[in-house]
mmCIF file of C-alpha atoms in Angstrom:
data_model
loop_
_atom_site.group_PDB
_atom_site.id
_atom_site.type_symbol
_atom_site.label_atom_id
_atom_site.label_comp_id
_atom_site.label_asym_id
_atom_site.label_seq_id
_atom_site.Cartn_x
_atom_site.Cartn_y
_atom_site.Cartn_z
ATOM 1 C CA UNK A 33 -24.984 45.876 -16.676
ATOM 2 C CA UNK A 34 -25.465 49.527 -17.492
ATOM 3 C CA UNK A 35 -21.836 49.772 -18.509
ATOM 4 C CA UNK A 36 -22.346 46.799 -20.931
ATOM 5 C CA UNK A 37 -25.389 48.456 -22.435
ATOM 6 C CA UNK A 38 -23.617 51.811 -22.917
ATOM 7 C CA UNK A 39 -20.597 50.002 -24.484
ATOM 8 C CA UNK A 40 -22.890 48.142 -26.823
ATOM 9 C CA UNK A 41 -24.721 51.276 -27.841
ATOM 10 C CA UNK A 42 -21.390 53.060 -28.361
ATOM 11 C CA UNK A 43 -20.159 50.132 -30.562
ATOM 12 C CA UNK A 44 -23.356 50.307 -32.582
ATOM 13 C CA UNK A 45 -22.956 54.001 -33.045
ATOM 14 C CA UNK A 46 -19.367 53.482 -34.401
ATOM 15 C CA UNK A 47 -20.701 50.908 -36.718
ATOM 16 C CA UNK A 48 -23.298 53.201 -38.081
ATOM 17 C CA UNK A 49 -20.912 56.020 -38.539
ATOM 18 C CA UNK A 50 -18.548 53.585 -40.415
ATOM 19 C CA UNK A 51 -21.313 52.449 -42.698
ATOM 20 C CA UNK A 52 -22.396 55.953 -43.445
ATOM 21 C CA UNK A 53 -18.910 57.149 -44.163
ATOM 22 C CA UNK A 54 -17.832 54.019 -46.108
ATOM 23 C CA UNK A 55 -18.521 55.349 -49.567
ATOM 24 C CA UNK A 56 -16.309 58.443 -48.832
ATOM 25 C CA UNK A 57 -13.689 56.250 -47.243
ATOM 26 C CA UNK A 58 -13.569 53.853 -50.148
ATOM 27 C CA UNK A 59 -13.279 56.584 -52.775
ATOM 28 C CA UNK A 60 -10.296 57.969 -50.769
ATOM 29 C CA UNK A 61 -8.348 54.720 -50.561
ATOM 30 C CA UNK A 62 -5.513 54.856 -53.192
ATOM 31 C CA UNK A 63 -2.477 52.658 -52.689
ATOM 32 C CA UNK A 64 -1.206 52.713 -56.209
ATOM 33 C CA UNK A 65 0.093 56.379 -56.080
ATOM 34 C CA UNK A 66 2.353 55.293 -53.266
ATOM 35 C CA UNK A 67 4.443 53.310 -55.729
ATOM 36 C CA UNK A 68 3.449 54.657 -59.228
ATOM 37 C CA UNK A 69 4.034 58.263 -60.264
ATOM 38 C CA UNK A 70 1.928 58.340 -63.414
ATOM 39 C CA UNK A 71 -1.833 58.203 -62.574
ATOM 40 C CA UNK A 72 -4.573 58.601 -65.144
ATOM 41 C CA UNK A 73 -8.421 58.171 -65.588
ATOM 42 C CA UNK A 74 -10.780 56.562 -68.078
ATOM 43 C CA UNK A 75 -14.015 58.257 -68.820
ATOM 44 C CA UNK A 76 -17.167 58.021 -70.826
ATOM 45 C CA UNK A 77 -20.624 59.751 -71.094
ATOM 46 C CA UNK A 78 -21.235 58.407 -67.617
ATOM 47 C CA UNK A 79 -18.971 61.135 -66.233
ATOM 48 C CA UNK A 80 -21.038 63.813 -67.912
ATOM 49 C CA UNK A 81 -19.411 67.133 -68.834
ATOM 50 C CA UNK A 82 -15.775 67.233 -67.694
ATOM 51 C CA UNK A 83 -13.784 70.347 -66.784
ATOM 52 C CA UNK A 84 -10.580 69.186 -68.441
ATOM 53 C CA UNK A 85 -8.515 72.169 -67.314
ATOM 54 C CA UNK A 86 -9.364 71.402 -63.683
ATOM 55 C CA UNK A 87 -8.603 67.710 -64.304
ATOM 56 C CA UNK A 88 -5.241 68.537 -65.827
ATOM 57 C CA UNK A 89 -4.453 70.812 -62.859
ATOM 58 C CA UNK A 90 -5.201 68.014 -60.414
ATOM 59 C CA UNK A 91 -2.110 66.045 -61.569
ATOM 60 C CA UNK A 92 -3.830 63.550 -63.846
ATOM 61 C CA UNK A 93 -1.185 62.392 -66.309
ATOM 62 C CA UNK A 94 -3.291 60.706 -68.969
ATOM 63 C CA UNK A 95 -6.895 59.890 -69.934
ATOM 64 C CA UNK A 96 -8.516 57.142 -71.944
ATOM 65 C CA UNK A 97 -11.935 58.138 -73.503
ATOM 66 C CA UNK A 98 -14.591 55.803 -74.484
ATOM 67 C CA UNK A 99 -15.331 55.995 -78.303
ATOM 68 C CA UNK A 100 -17.354 53.081 -79.373
ATOM 69 C CA UNK A 101 -18.949 49.794 -78.413
ATOM 70 C CA UNK A 102 -19.805 46.851 -80.609
ATOM 71 C CA UNK A 103 -20.652 47.439 -84.290
ATOM 72 C CA UNK A 104 -22.688 50.720 -84.043
ATOM 73 C CA UNK A 105 -22.652 52.327 -80.727
ATOM 74 C CA UNK A 106 -20.671 55.595 -80.394
ATOM 75 C CA UNK A 107 -20.272 57.512 -77.086
ATOM 76 C CA UNK A 108 -22.089 60.863 -77.381
ATOM 77 C CA UNK A 109 -19.423 62.670 -75.333
ATOM 78 C CA UNK A 110 -16.393 61.217 -77.235
ATOM 79 C CA UNK A 111 -15.928 64.146 -79.631
ATOM 80 C CA UNK A 112 -16.009 66.758 -76.957
ATOM 81 C CA UNK A 113 -13.934 64.784 -74.533
ATOM 82 C CA UNK A 114 -11.368 64.091 -77.228
ATOM 83 C CA UNK A 115 -11.003 67.754 -78.276
ATOM 84 C CA UNK A 116 -11.032 69.228 -74.807
ATOM 85 C CA UNK A 117 -8.420 66.817 -73.428
ATOM 86 C CA UNK A 118 -6.119 67.867 -76.119
ATOM 87 C CA UNK A 119 -6.769 71.597 -75.514
ATOM 88 C CA UNK A 120 -6.070 71.091 -71.728
ATOM 89 C CA UNK A 121 -2.853 69.198 -72.595
ATOM 90 C CA UNK A 122 -3.855 65.774 -71.140
ATOM 91 C CA UNK A 123 -2.339 62.880 -73.090
ATOM 92 C CA UNK A 124 -5.290 60.808 -74.266
ATOM 93 C CA UNK A 125 -6.143 57.661 -76.089
ATOM 94 C CA UNK A 126 -9.488 56.154 -77.135
ATOM 95 C CA UNK A 127 -11.043 52.746 -76.143
ATOM 96 C CA UNK A 128 -13.666 50.392 -77.728
ATOM 97 C CA UNK A 129 -15.792 48.241 -75.673
ATOM 98 C CA UNK A 130 -15.602 44.804 -77.427
ATOM 99 C CA UNK A 131 -18.679 42.656 -77.462
ATOM 100 C CA UNK A 132 -19.080 38.947 -78.370
ATOM 101 C CA UNK A 133 -21.980 39.744 -80.651
ATOM 102 C CA UNK A 134 -20.195 41.146 -83.723
ATOM 103 C CA UNK A 135 -17.100 40.282 -85.644
ATOM 104 C CA UNK A 136 -13.820 42.019 -84.755
ATOM 105 C CA UNK A 137 -13.810 43.503 -88.360
ATOM 106 C CA UNK A 138 -17.190 45.138 -87.929
ATOM 107 C CA UNK A 139 -16.247 46.511 -84.483
ATOM 108 C CA UNK A 140 -12.861 47.886 -85.794
ATOM 109 C CA UNK A 141 -14.699 49.733 -88.617
ATOM 110 C CA UNK A 142 -16.906 51.383 -86.064
ATOM 111 C CA UNK A 143 -13.919 52.523 -83.973
ATOM 112 C CA UNK A 144 -11.948 53.702 -87.072
ATOM 113 C CA UNK A 145 -14.900 55.636 -88.365
ATOM 114 C CA UNK A 146 -15.240 57.492 -84.895
ATOM 115 C CA UNK A 147 -11.674 58.077 -83.753
ATOM 116 C CA UNK A 148 -9.543 60.485 -85.894
ATOM 117 C CA UNK A 149 -5.888 59.781 -86.593
ATOM 118 C CA UNK A 150 -3.760 61.816 -84.299
ATOM 119 C CA UNK A 151 0.011 61.312 -84.088
ATOM 120 C CA UNK A 152 -0.092 62.691 -80.539
ATOM 121 C CA UNK A 153 -2.579 60.102 -79.142
ATOM 122 C CA UNK A 154 -1.633 57.318 -76.843
ATOM 123 C CA UNK A 155 -1.894 53.698 -78.115
ATOM 124 C CA UNK A 156 -5.616 52.952 -78.371
ATOM 125 C CA UNK A 157 -7.373 50.216 -76.374
ATOM 126 C CA UNK A 158 -9.798 47.336 -76.852
ATOM 127 C CA UNK A 159 -11.810 46.654 -73.686
ATOM 128 C CA UNK A 160 -12.296 42.932 -73.545
ATOM 129 C CA UNK A 161 -14.630 42.096 -70.650
ATOM 130 C CA UNK A 162 -17.983 41.357 -72.084
ATOM 131 C CA UNK A 163 -18.992 37.818 -71.063
ATOM 132 C CA UNK A 164 -22.366 37.853 -72.934
ATOM 133 C CA UNK A 165 -25.089 36.989 -73.684
ATOM 134 C CA UNK A 166 -26.036 38.627 -76.924
ATOM 135 C CA UNK A 167 -29.451 40.170 -77.201
ATOM 136 C CA UNK A 168 -29.891 39.356 -80.878
ATOM 137 C CA UNK A 169 -28.362 36.314 -82.299
ATOM 138 C CA UNK A 170 -25.626 34.013 -81.246
ATOM 139 C CA UNK A 171 -22.096 35.058 -80.018
ATOM 140 C CA UNK A 172 -19.109 34.782 -82.314
ATOM 141 C CA UNK A 173 -17.523 31.340 -82.566
ATOM 142 C CA UNK A 174 -13.982 32.341 -81.312
ATOM 143 C CA UNK A 175 -13.820 35.471 -79.116
ATOM 144 C CA UNK A 176 -10.002 35.620 -79.171
ATOM 145 C CA UNK A 177 -9.785 35.283 -82.889
ATOM 146 C CA UNK A 178 -12.260 38.188 -83.247
ATOM 147 C CA UNK A 179 -10.185 40.269 -80.831
ATOM 148 C CA UNK A 180 -7.119 39.571 -82.886
ATOM 149 C CA UNK A 181 -8.861 40.663 -86.030
ATOM 150 C CA UNK A 182 -9.741 43.893 -84.263
ATOM 151 C CA UNK A 183 -6.139 44.448 -83.044
ATOM 152 C CA UNK A 184 -4.791 43.962 -86.601
ATOM 153 C CA UNK A 185 -7.221 46.360 -88.352
ATOM 154 C CA UNK A 186 -6.721 49.084 -85.771
ATOM 155 C CA UNK A 187 -2.982 48.729 -85.822
ATOM 156 C CA UNK A 188 -2.960 48.891 -89.614
ATOM 157 C CA UNK A 189 -5.034 52.079 -89.625
ATOM 158 C CA UNK A 190 -3.289 53.986 -86.697
ATOM 159 C CA UNK A 191 0.190 52.592 -86.912
ATOM 160 C CA UNK A 192 0.309 51.449 -83.364
ATOM 161 C CA UNK A 193 -0.702 48.167 -81.710
ATOM 162 C CA UNK A 194 -3.611 48.566 -79.392
ATOM 163 C CA UNK A 195 -3.569 47.555 -75.682
ATOM 164 C CA UNK A 196 -5.929 45.003 -74.308
ATOM 165 C CA UNK A 197 -8.033 45.943 -71.161
ATOM 166 C CA UNK A 198 -9.446 42.984 -69.358
ATOM 167 C CA UNK A 199 -10.665 41.630 -66.048
ATOM 168 C CA UNK A 200 -9.613 38.555 -64.212
ATOM 169 C CA UNK A 201 -12.901 36.778 -65.050
ATOM 170 C CA UNK A 202 -12.589 37.311 -68.728
ATOM 171 C CA UNK A 203 -8.900 36.553 -68.747
ATOM 172 C CA UNK A 204 -9.471 33.147 -67.085
ATOM 173 C CA UNK A 205 -12.269 32.196 -69.466
ATOM 174 C CA UNK A 206 -10.879 33.333 -72.758
ATOM 175 C CA UNK A 207 -7.351 34.758 -72.673
ATOM 176 C CA UNK A 208 -5.239 32.617 -70.309
ATOM 177 C CA UNK A 209 -2.483 31.138 -72.342
ATOM 178 C CA UNK A 210 -3.467 33.074 -75.477
ATOM 179 C CA UNK A 211 -2.454 36.406 -77.031
ATOM 180 C CA UNK A 212 1.034 36.041 -75.655
ATOM 181 C CA UNK A 213 3.229 38.978 -76.486
ATOM 182 C CA UNK A 214 0.372 41.585 -76.159
ATOM 183 C CA UNK A 215 0.364 44.489 -73.700
ATOM 184 C CA UNK A 216 -2.414 44.532 -71.122
ATOM 185 C CA UNK A 217 -4.373 47.004 -69.030
ATOM 186 C CA UNK A 218 -5.673 45.027 -66.030
ATOM 187 C CA UNK A 219 -8.578 45.645 -63.573
ATOM 188 C CA UNK A 220 -7.672 44.784 -60.035
ATOM 189 C CA UNK A 221 -9.303 46.929 -57.500
ATOM 190 C CA UNK A 222 -7.090 48.380 -54.868
ATOM 191 C CA UNK A 223 -4.475 45.508 -54.948
ATOM 192 C CA UNK A 224 -1.840 44.886 -57.818
ATOM 193 C CA UNK A 225 -2.854 42.547 -60.486
ATOM 194 C CA UNK A 226 -2.055 38.850 -59.872
ATOM 195 C CA UNK A 227 -2.538 37.738 -63.486
ATOM 196 C CA UNK A 228 -0.525 38.753 -66.573
ATOM 197 C CA UNK A 229 1.779 40.292 -64.039
ATOM 198 C CA UNK A 230 4.732 40.446 -66.420
ATOM 199 C CA UNK A 231 2.877 42.088 -69.355
ATOM 200 C CA UNK A 232 0.716 44.863 -67.860
ATOM 201 C CA UNK A 233 1.330 48.452 -68.743
ATOM 202 C CA UNK A 234 -1.659 50.011 -67.082
ATOM 203 C CA UNK A 235 -3.464 48.953 -63.845
ATOM 204 C CA UNK A 236 -6.994 50.026 -63.056
ATOM 205 C CA UNK A 237 -6.733 50.284 -59.278
ATOM 206 C CA UNK A 238 -10.023 52.124 -58.468
ATOM 207 C CA UNK A 239 -13.586 52.188 -59.888
ATOM 208 C CA UNK A 240 -14.966 55.053 -57.662
ATOM 209 C CA UNK A 241 -12.183 57.443 -57.369
ATOM 210 C CA UNK A 242 -12.576 61.266 -57.273
ATOM 211 C CA UNK A 243 -10.799 63.951 -59.063
ATOM 212 C CA UNK A 244 -11.319 67.703 -59.631
ATOM 213 C CA UNK A 245 -13.087 68.460 -62.845
ATOM 214 C CA UNK A 246 -15.323 65.391 -62.738
ATOM 215 C CA UNK A 247 -18.612 65.343 -60.904
ATOM 216 C CA UNK A 248 -19.061 61.987 -59.315
ATOM 217 C CA UNK A 249 -16.849 58.873 -59.488
ATOM 218 C CA UNK A 250 -14.305 57.914 -62.037
ATOM 219 C CA UNK A 251 -11.965 55.005 -62.733
ATOM 220 C CA UNK A 252 -8.386 55.551 -61.737
ATOM 221 C CA UNK A 253 -5.409 53.878 -63.405
ATOM 222 C CA UNK A 254 -1.584 53.635 -62.791
ATOM 223 C CA UNK A 255 1.073 53.427 -65.466
ATOM 224 C CA UNK A 256 3.659 50.685 -64.908
ATOM 225 C CA UNK A 257 6.854 52.803 -64.974
ATOM 226 C CA UNK A 258 8.372 56.156 -64.463
ATOM 227 C CA UNK A 259 7.638 59.411 -66.025
ATOM 228 C CA UNK A 260 10.400 58.820 -68.583
ATOM 229 C CA UNK A 261 8.955 55.359 -69.363
ATOM 230 C CA UNK A 262 5.482 56.951 -69.920
ATOM 231 C CA UNK A 263 7.042 59.511 -72.285
ATOM 232 C CA UNK A 264 8.552 56.683 -74.341
ATOM 233 C CA UNK A 265 5.113 54.819 -74.177
ATOM 234 C CA UNK A 266 3.404 57.896 -75.401
ATOM 235 C CA UNK A 267 5.828 58.639 -78.124
ATOM 236 C CA UNK A 268 4.639 58.162 -81.737
ATOM 237 C CA UNK A 269 6.121 55.186 -83.390
ATOM 238 C CA UNK A 270 7.848 56.193 -86.715
#
């Protein structure tokens, strides 16, 4: 009987240790780098000040930086992150968080007014994951149509077609069977994406990763290809 009690207590102790260690263990789990060589981050004001030189020295190959959201919101850290990433030599692109509450044209103008033209930047990104509701007024009638309007205006301004970031939930409700021919950046934590499997170029595989130069957690992403493929992806289109 005593042995059973001791065993039970030991098992409980292991469970407690595992629970306490879980956040650290989770942040350390990275399967994508076992297969993909080009690993990057995406950041916003939530990461606070970033030591871009330290981040560059950690082996990070690219960064996507939040610029705007909706019709009027602009990330307060965008300008600093944009400039410092370039100084540190980190290839970078900007992304816009798309909402269902404003037209694609209005949101594209916010993005264009915020993100400077830079022939060295990566293709920009529209983050399509907002499922609503809208705080003020109704949602747009056709979400995909408004995303297409955003893509067209941003492509016309910068000369490169943006990539669409999305989640499984948003894809199933709005995008499935539509926007064929577009390139996708897919969120699928830890395991490879099981949707749009033939058209993804970037995979967000972690939402609580750790990298030198960033205090706290950061999203981690894998590029679908070799370093040579990434160089071609990053190259400015004539």
